[in-house]
């Protein structure tokens, strides 16, 4: 599958125009700050965790900032990783846990990385589920038990298995109400005293055997003043059970449903659900709830109530959201809450960023960068809602298609965007399964399919199932729009600048291959097509056609074509599963007749001399994408080896960026484009969920 979770990062290339906004060699993130996962509060600051970054809101100064692997708003040290699992705050310390079991401690502008759990091999479930604090220690809930980190020394000082010493229970959450420490495990609620010197001995932990919680799978918990709220899992993941009480007095069921997180302060319980935020007292009575705000439904992954009654929400698509900013009455001891408004307008507190972390393709034109957020698996689309995300270099802001235009509400998987060279406010997007979308000034205006394209666009129909498999579109210099489509006779179609349509039978060269990409040759006018097979198909836009065998003229045999680009010299660069090949004699494409036969062109390897050894350019890398910059240098993205910058002729490696020596969130590069006005290079990466 090509697309999962994506992070977008921007890097400046080495030779740039003088008006560029970034210093040479610096990086800037373009992560999404829309899907907030969890919250933490400390020293008057509210932190929100996202998959690839953290945002914060300083309450007194109303400052909004960000922290990620590319840096921070204040110049503090960056995060060391991506894929955030959870965060927690203790005084001036923020602890960040990642889904690969890595841990960062952010303290006084410094980032201290604790990678011990991550580096454990054959250890079983190393997942970090939750964090709590006492004194200067962080207590980490993991699948292996409890790990204790000294926040002053920045090192692990203790580990406590819970349950069986040979097969410890996974600890899903920890809640400390000194001297008692409570743990939520897959086998029930365990507790112990922090004054016990032998918590590493599993028999020193007590399992709660009250009827309500006996041996239940506990998802999370919270405690305050010797009482707890405990959220348990059931066979129905949408119907978790919420209990209130203590091991001494017993537990009572007070609520149930699709509860994402729960917090307890005094006698006020805060629930976060996909249907909003709900506040309960300790008897389970609802004292306040909010389902909507000005811009839509409240889909809460986490929520907290502050001293003044304002509610911060980790929202599924609105990021860090502030509700009922002032004027609310809250009594935590009594478990009461009175809102100022029945419907809050809501205040967005997230930094500016990309609309989503999904990316399939990147296109740069003039001052803008266009991101296509769709996706394809090996057999079908991923059904990601159709849109185009637009970065405006002039103001550094991201935008998306006008959501008030509902023309594309039912469409999915935009794979490619082409900019009309005659009218740059006109875009055309290829939507897999649905055809092409005309977009004017950010507004979708027309969907073209088999019904309104004079038969040029064709639908693949099988057993009553219909699909328009338009993988890619591209404009030529004259403003003609060319596109490729799969599993139909006419794999190449065109809408000329005058609005008329045409299509061409490509069966003699394509056969049953699926076409997902098209390149318009700026020198010869050819249309270069490729898809899932180990071939490249070439059409002159009139009647001649041929196919290229990427192993013809090559000393290194490869079996997939992943990327085809044209450089500034007119040569065709091919990214394969074993490095780079180049066609230098494309002018001979149709010398064998141009009727569908194999073209007599060579796909040459670039030979690199390395002392006494010679090798082929990047022969050990699976190339995923290639982009050409203004100096004709090539930016090469790989499946697992990171990002390369090589010289114009390919003989010199200028830079090699990986997660180890750069802010790249992953070594799997999916898409690259070079912004022509600033010289900045945009990189889309899959960080491996």
mmCIF file with all atom_site columns, N, CA and C in Angstrom, residues 213 258 342 392 415 674 685:
data_model
loop_
_atom_site.group_PDB
_atom_site.id
_atom_site.type_symbol
_atom_site.label_atom_id
_atom_site.label_alt_id
_atom_site.label_comp_id
_atom_site.label_asym_id
_atom_site.label_entity_id
_atom_site.label_seq_id
_atom_site.pdbx_PDB_ins_code
_atom_site.Cartn_x
_atom_site.Cartn_y
_atom_site.Cartn_z
_atom_site.occupancy
_atom_site.B_iso_or_equiv
_atom_site.pdbx_formal_charge
_atom_site.auth_seq_id
_atom_site.auth_comp_id
_atom_site.auth_asym_id
_atom_site.auth_atom_id
_atom_site.pdbx_PDB_model_num
ATOM 1  N N  . UNK A 1 213 ? -15.129 -4.818 39.538 1.00 0.00 ? 213 UNK A N  1
ATOM 2  C CA . UNK A 1 213 ? -13.924 -4.748 38.712 1.00 0.00 ? 213 UNK A CA 1
ATOM 3  C C  . UNK A 1 213 ? -13.127 -6.046 38.671 1.00 0.00 ? 213 UNK A C  1
ATOM 4  N N  . UNK A 1 258 ? -19.279 5.081  24.187 1.00 0.00 ? 258 UNK A N  1
ATOM 5  C CA . UNK A 1 258 ? -18.042 5.210  23.414 1.00 0.00 ? 258 UNK A CA 1
ATOM 6  C C  . UNK A 1 258 ? -17.194 6.314  24.044 1.00 0.00 ? 258 UNK A C  1
ATOM 7  N N  . UNK A 1 342 ? -24.910 28.263 25.954 1.00 0.00 ? 342 UNK A N  1
ATOM 8  C CA . UNK A 1 342 ? -25.379 26.921 25.610 1.00 0.00 ? 342 UNK A CA 1
ATOM 9  C C  . UNK A 1 342 ? -24.653 26.386 24.383 1.00 0.00 ? 342 UNK A C  1
ATOM 10 N N  . UNK A 1 392 ? 0.337   28.416 0.023  1.00 0.00 ? 392 UNK A N  1
ATOM 11 C CA . UNK A 1 392 ? 0.632   29.704 -0.595 1.00 0.00 ? 392 UNK A CA 1
ATOM 12 C C  . UNK A 1 392 ? 1.956   30.217 -0.030 1.00 0.00 ? 392 UNK A C  1
ATOM 13 N N  . UNK A 1 415 ? -5.541  11.892 -6.874 1.00 0.00 ? 415 UNK A N  1
ATOM 14 C CA . UNK A 1 415 ? -4.193  11.358 -7.027 1.00 0.00 ? 415 UNK A CA 1
ATOM 15 C C  . UNK A 1 415 ? -3.226  12.337 -7.670 1.00 0.00 ? 415 UNK A C  1
ATOM 16 N N  . UNK A 1 674 ? 9.696   20.661 -6.164 1.00 0.00 ? 674 UNK A N  1
ATOM 17 C CA . UNK A 1 674 ? 10.536  21.833 -5.922 1.00 0.00 ? 674 UNK A CA 1
ATOM 18 C C  . UNK A 1 674 ? 9.730   23.082 -6.229 1.00 0.00 ? 674 UNK A C  1
ATOM 19 N N  . UNK A 1 685 ? 6.451   12.074 3.315  1.00 0.00 ? 685 UNK A N  1
ATOM 20 C CA . UNK A 1 685 ? 7.007   10.825 3.818  1.00 0.00 ? 685 UNK A CA 1
ATOM 21 C C  . UNK A 1 685 ? 5.952   9.987  4.521  1.00 0.00 ? 685 UNK A C  1
#
